[in-house]
Coordinates of C-alpha atoms in Angstrom, one line a residue:
M1 CA 26.0 7.9 12.7
K2 CA 22.8 8.9 14.5
M3 CA 20.3 10.1 12.0
I4 CA 17.6 12.7 12.5
G5 CA 15.4 14.6 10.1
C6 CA 16.6 13.0 6.8
M7 CA 15.0 13.7 3.4
F8 CA 15.0 11.3 0.5
R9 CA 13.5 12.3 -2.9
E10 CA 13.6 9.9 -5.9
D11 CA 11.4 9.1 -9.0
T12 CA 10.7 5.3 -8.2
L13 CA 10.0 3.2 -5.1
D14 CA 13.0 1.1 -5.7
D15 CA 15.2 4.3 -5.8
L16 CA 13.7 5.4 -2.5
M17 CA 14.1 1.9 -1.0
S18 CA 17.7 1.7 -2.1
R19 CA 18.7 5.1 -0.4
V20 CA 16.6 4.4 2.7
L21 CA 18.0 1.0 3.5
G22 CA 21.4 2.0 2.7
A23 CA 21.1 4.9 5.2
L24 CA 19.6 2.5 7.8
L25 CA 22.3 -0.2 7.3
N26 CA 24.9 2.8 8.1
A27 CA 22.9 4.3 11.0
D28 CA 24.1 4.3 14.6
S29 CA 20.8 4.9 16.1
H30 CA 19.6 1.8 17.8
V31 CA 16.3 1.1 19.4
E32 CA 15.1 -2.0 21.5
A33 CA 11.5 -2.4 20.2
S34 CA 8.7 -4.8 21.1
R35 CA 9.5 -6.8 17.9
G36 CA 13.4 -6.6 18.2
R37 CA 16.3 -4.6 17.9
A38 CA 16.3 -2.1 15.1
T39 CA 18.5 0.7 13.6
E40 CA 16.5 4.0 13.1
I41 CA 15.9 7.2 11.4
F42 CA 13.8 9.7 13.4
G43 CA 11.9 12.3 11.5
A44 CA 12.4 10.9 7.9
T45 CA 10.6 12.5 5.0
L46 CA 10.4 10.4 1.7
I47 CA 9.4 12.1 -1.6
L48 CA 8.1 10.1 -4.6
N49 CA 8.1 12.2 -7.8
N50 CA 6.2 9.6 -9.8
P51 CA 3.6 7.9 -7.6
R52 CA 2.8 5.5 -10.3
A53 CA 6.3 4.0 -10.0
R54 CA 4.9 2.5 -6.9
L55 CA 5.9 -1.2 -7.4
S56 CA 9.4 -2.7 -6.5
R57 CA 11.1 -4.5 -9.5
S58 CA 13.4 -6.3 -7.3
E59 CA 13.2 -10.1 -7.1
S60 CA 13.1 -10.1 -3.3
K61 CA 10.9 -7.1 -2.8
G62 CA 8.4 -7.3 -5.6
K63 CA 5.4 -8.1 -3.7
L64 CA 2.7 -7.0 -6.1
F65 CA 0.1 -9.8 -5.0
S66 CA 0.1 -9.0 -1.2
A67 CA 0.1 -5.2 -1.8
L68 CA -2.9 -5.5 -4.1
G69 CA -4.7 -7.7 -1.4
E70 CA -4.0 -5.3 1.3
L71 CA -5.2 -2.2 -0.8
L72 CA -8.4 -4.0 -1.5
W73 CA -8.8 -4.9 2.1
Y74 CA -8.7 -1.3 2.8
L75 CA -11.2 -0.4 -0.1
S76 CA -13.7 -3.0 1.0
G77 CA -13.9 -1.1 4.4
D78 CA -13.3 -4.6 5.9
I79 CA -11.1 -5.5 9.0
K80 CA -11.6 -9.2 8.9
F81 CA -8.5 -11.2 9.6
E82 CA -9.2 -14.0 7.4
F83 CA -9.3 -11.6 4.4
I84 CA -5.8 -10.1 4.9
R85 CA -4.4 -13.5 6.0
Y86 CA -5.2 -14.9 2.5
Y87 CA -2.8 -12.5 1.0
V88 CA 0.0 -12.0 3.7
G89 CA 0.1 -15.3 5.5
K90 CA 1.1 -14.8 9.2
A91 CA 2.0 -11.4 8.9
Y92 CA -1.1 -10.2 10.8
D93 CA -1.0 -13.0 13.4
D94 CA 0.2 -10.8 16.3
E95 CA -2.1 -8.0 15.4
T96 CA -5.6 -9.6 16.1
E97 CA -7.3 -9.5 19.3
D98 CA -9.8 -12.3 18.6
Q99 CA -8.7 -14.1 15.5
E100 CA -11.6 -12.7 13.6
T101 CA -10.7 -8.9 13.0
V102 CA -7.7 -6.5 13.0
R103 CA -8.6 -3.6 15.1
S104 CA -5.9 -1.3 13.6
G105 CA -7.0 -2.2 10.0
Y106 CA -7.5 1.1 7.8
G107 CA -10.7 0.1 5.9
R108 CA -13.1 0.7 8.7
R109 CA -11.4 3.9 9.7
L110 CA -11.4 5.2 6.1
F111 CA -15.0 4.5 5.3
R112 CA -16.8 4.1 8.7
H113 CA -14.8 6.0 11.1
G114 CA -16.0 6.3 14.7
E115 CA -19.3 5.7 16.4
T116 CA -21.1 7.6 13.7
N117 CA -19.5 5.6 10.9
I118 CA -17.9 8.7 9.0
D119 CA -17.1 8.2 5.3
Q120 CA -13.9 10.1 5.5
I121 CA -13.0 9.2 1.6
A122 CA -16.3 10.8 0.5
N123 CA -16.0 13.7 2.8
V124 CA -12.5 14.5 1.3
I125 CA -13.6 14.1 -2.2
E126 CA -16.6 16.2 -1.6
L127 CA -14.5 18.9 0.2
L128 CA -12.1 19.0 -2.8
K129 CA -14.7 19.2 -5.4
Q130 CA -16.3 22.2 -3.5
K131 CA -13.1 23.8 -2.5
P132 CA -10.2 22.7 -4.7
S133 CA -7.4 24.7 -2.6
S134 CA -8.7 23.6 0.7
R135 CA -6.3 22.6 3.3
R136 CA -8.6 20.6 5.3
A137 CA -8.7 17.5 3.3
V138 CA -7.3 15.3 5.9
I139 CA -8.3 11.7 6.9
Q140 CA -7.6 10.6 10.4
I141 CA -6.3 7.0 11.0
F142 CA -4.6 7.0 14.4
D143 CA -7.3 7.7 17.2
A144 CA -7.0 8.8 20.8
S145 CA -8.6 5.6 21.7
D146 CA -5.7 3.6 20.3
I147 CA -3.6 4.4 23.3
D148 CA -6.6 4.3 25.7
G149 CA -6.0 0.4 26.1
A150 CA -3.6 -2.4 26.0
Y151 CA -4.1 -3.4 22.4
K152 CA -1.9 -5.9 20.4
S153 CA -1.7 -3.3 17.5
V154 CA -2.6 0.3 16.7
P155 CA -2.2 1.9 13.4
C156 CA 1.2 3.2 12.2
T157 CA -0.4 5.7 10.1
C158 CA -1.6 9.0 11.6
T159 CA -3.2 11.0 8.9
L160 CA -3.4 11.4 5.1
Q161 CA -3.7 14.8 3.5
F162 CA -4.7 15.7 0.1
V163 CA -3.7 18.9 -1.5
N164 CA -4.7 20.0 -5.0
R165 CA -2.3 22.5 -6.3
D166 CA -2.1 23.6 -10.1
G167 CA -4.5 20.9 -11.0
K168 CA -2.4 18.3 -9.5
L169 CA -3.3 16.3 -6.3
N170 CA -0.4 15.9 -3.9
M171 CA -0.5 13.5 -0.9
L172 CA 1.2 13.9 2.4
V173 CA 1.1 10.8 4.9
N174 CA 2.3 11.0 8.4
M175 CA 3.4 8.0 10.1
R176 CA 4.3 7.5 13.7
S177 CA 6.3 4.3 12.7
N178 CA 7.3 2.4 9.6
D179 CA 9.2 -0.9 9.1
A180 CA 11.4 0.1 6.0
F181 CA 11.9 -3.4 4.8
L182 CA 8.4 -5.0 5.1
G183 CA 5.9 -2.2 5.6
L184 CA 7.2 0.7 3.5
P185 CA 6.8 -1.0 0.0
H186 CA 3.0 -2.0 0.9
D187 CA 2.3 1.5 2.5
V188 CA 3.5 3.4 -0.6
F189 CA 1.6 1.1 -3.0
A190 CA -1.7 1.5 -1.2
F191 CA -1.5 5.1 -0.4
T192 CA -0.4 6.3 -3.9
M193 CA -3.2 4.2 -5.3
L194 CA -5.5 5.9 -3.1
Q195 CA -4.0 9.2 -4.2
E196 CA -4.6 8.3 -7.8
I197 CA -8.2 7.3 -7.0
I198 CA -9.1 10.5 -5.4
A199 CA -7.4 12.5 -8.1
R200 CA -9.7 10.7 -10.7
S201 CA -12.6 11.3 -8.4
I202 CA -12.0 15.2 -8.5
G203 CA -10.7 15.3 -12.0
A204 CA -7.2 16.2 -11.1
E205 CA -4.0 15.2 -12.3
L206 CA -1.4 13.2 -10.2
G207 CA 1.0 15.2 -8.1
I208 CA 3.9 14.1 -5.7
Y209 CA 3.7 11.7 -2.9
Q210 CA 5.3 12.7 0.4
H211 CA 5.8 10.1 3.2
C212 CA 6.6 11.5 6.7
V213 CA 7.8 9.0 9.4
G214 CA 8.5 9.4 13.1
S215 CA 10.6 6.2 13.6
L216 CA 11.6 4.7 10.2
H217 CA 13.5 1.6 11.1
L218 CA 15.3 -1.5 10.1
Y219 CA 15.0 -4.7 12.2
D220 CA 18.3 -6.4 12.7
D221 CA 16.5 -9.6 11.5
H222 CA 16.1 -8.1 8.2
R223 CA 19.5 -6.6 7.7
E224 CA 20.9 -9.5 5.6
K225 CA 17.7 -9.4 3.3
A226 CA 18.4 -5.6 3.0
I227 CA 21.9 -6.1 1.9
T228 CA 20.7 -8.8 -0.6
Y229 CA 18.2 -6.3 -2.0
L230 CA 20.8 -3.6 -2.4
G231 CA 23.0 -6.1 -4.1
E232 CA 20.6 -6.7 -6.9
G233 CA 21.8 -3.2 -8.2
Y234 CA 19.9 -1.3 -10.8
F235 CA 16.1 -1.7 -11.2
N236 CA 14.2 -0.8 -14.3
K237 CA 12.1 2.3 -13.9
V238 CA 8.9 1.2 -14.8
S239 CA 5.5 2.9 -13.8
M240 CA 2.0 1.5 -13.8
D241 CA -0.5 2.7 -16.4
P242 CA -2.6 5.8 -15.5
M243 CA -6.0 5.1 -14.0
P244 CA -8.9 5.6 -16.6
D245 CA -10.3 9.1 -16.6
G246 CA -13.5 9.8 -14.7
D247 CA -15.2 8.7 -11.4
P248 CA -13.5 5.2 -10.5
W249 CA -15.9 4.1 -7.7
R250 CA -18.2 2.0 -9.8
D251 CA -15.2 -0.1 -11.1
I252 CA -13.7 -0.1 -7.7
K253 CA -16.8 -1.7 -6.2
N254 CA -16.8 -4.3 -8.8
V255 CA -13.2 -5.2 -8.3
V256 CA -13.8 -5.4 -4.7
E257 CA -16.8 -7.8 -5.2
F258 CA -14.7 -9.9 -7.7
E259 CA -12.0 -10.3 -5.1
R260 CA -14.4 -11.5 -2.6
I261 CA -15.9 -13.9 -5.0
I262 CA -12.4 -15.2 -5.9
R263 CA -11.0 -15.4 -2.5
T264 CA -14.0 -17.3 -1.2
K265 CA -14.0 -19.8 -4.4
E266 CA -17.4 -18.8 -5.8
V267 CA -17.9 -18.9 -9.6
P268 CA -16.5 -15.6 -10.9
V269 CA -18.6 -13.4 -13.4
L270 CA -16.3 -10.6 -14.4
E271 CA -18.4 -7.6 -15.4
E272 CA -17.1 -5.4 -18.4
L273 CA -14.3 -3.3 -17.0
P274 CA -11.7 -0.9 -18.4
R275 CA -8.4 -2.7 -19.2
Y276 CA -6.7 -1.2 -16.2
W277 CA -9.2 -2.7 -13.7
A278 CA -9.6 -5.9 -15.6
D279 CA -5.9 -6.6 -15.4
L280 CA -6.1 -6.3 -11.6
C281 CA -9.0 -8.8 -11.5
T282 CA -6.8 -11.1 -13.7
L283 CA -4.1 -10.8 -11.2
L284 CA -6.5 -11.8 -8.4
Q285 CA -7.4 -15.0 -10.5
I286 CA -3.5 -15.8 -11.0
F287 CA -3.0 -15.6 -7.3
R288 CA -5.9 -17.9 -6.4
A289 CA -4.7 -20.4 -9.0
W290 CA -1.3 -20.0 -7.6
R291 CA -2.6 -20.9 -4.2
D292 CA -4.3 -23.8 -5.5
S293 CA -1.2 -25.0 -7.2
N294 CA -2.9 -24.8 -10.7
F295 CA 0.0 -23.7 -12.6
E296 CA -1.6 -24.5 -15.9
E297 CA -4.5 -22.0 -15.2
C298 CA -1.9 -19.4 -14.0
T299 CA -0.1 -19.6 -17.5
R300 CA -3.5 -19.3 -19.2
L301 CA -4.5 -16.3 -17.2
R302 CA -1.3 -14.7 -17.7
S303 CA -2.1 -14.5 -21.5
L304 CA -5.1 -12.4 -20.6
I305 CA -3.0 -9.6 -18.9
S306 CA -2.8 -6.6 -21.2
S307 CA -0.2 -4.4 -19.2
P308 CA 3.5 -5.5 -19.5
V309 CA 4.3 -3.9 -16.0
Y310 CA 2.9 -7.1 -14.4
R311 CA 4.8 -9.6 -16.4
V312 CA 7.9 -9.8 -14.1
F313 CA 5.6 -10.4 -10.9
I314 CA 3.8 -13.2 -12.7
E315 CA 6.8 -14.8 -13.9
D316 CA 8.2 -14.6 -10.1
K317 CA 5.1 -16.2 -8.8
L318 CA 5.2 -19.1 -11.2
T319 CA 8.8 -19.9 -10.4
H320 CA 8.3 -19.8 -6.6

């Protein structure tokens, strides 16, 4: 069955993933891509009613640590290859031109876009503060220059749009291409976190998240893993805690700096942070200890986590 213009709407990421992967496993639209053969839905729309339900509870897809690392890579404004490789291993090995940077990384495009280093995040926040009903709050990721050369990798994301309606900040992401098994969970996590950050920045509540994709695909190499994921059955409907009220940027800057210190093995000094952000810093410490095979330290740090949401991910990390 060829699939064009499909819509999926669910309350949690796992519910969305289950429907999308099920549809792609049954699709008859095949494409031969540079990374292999895949089934494809062209023109897919995914709606997440509760953007805080952004984490997969699956044993096979619960990738909290790599998703958190990728988010902080973006928020740092960095595009250094070694930064993201620390969290995702070889996933970006084919996307670096010089083994030092990832040209398609979103961080620089979000905070220092183009030759004049435009801070698109700051501009969107200011626009929505001044004109809450604006339809111009759009961030550009994909650039005309991305297809004006033979680059190894170009951004999959085209634009991010933020719309404040009835006191709730909704987000609409447009993507030219999305790997449904590997890329989609990371993208939903990062973008809904950014949605909540901007909502807090302008004093709005969190609305819905909408994810629109040109080519939403499942590579043949991932079909068996997708079947395994679906075979896990029902997933608990658990959401991350709400971010603290008020402007989050001071805390974000502290978390980004703490991440750098932990990743580069400097001596960490954790400033006083709200519980929400302190938990994320502790997760970064657990990942560092896990990489160093210091499982006793992982266990000690686990006891410092306040939110029960992260327990399943920590347990999974300690047993693998």
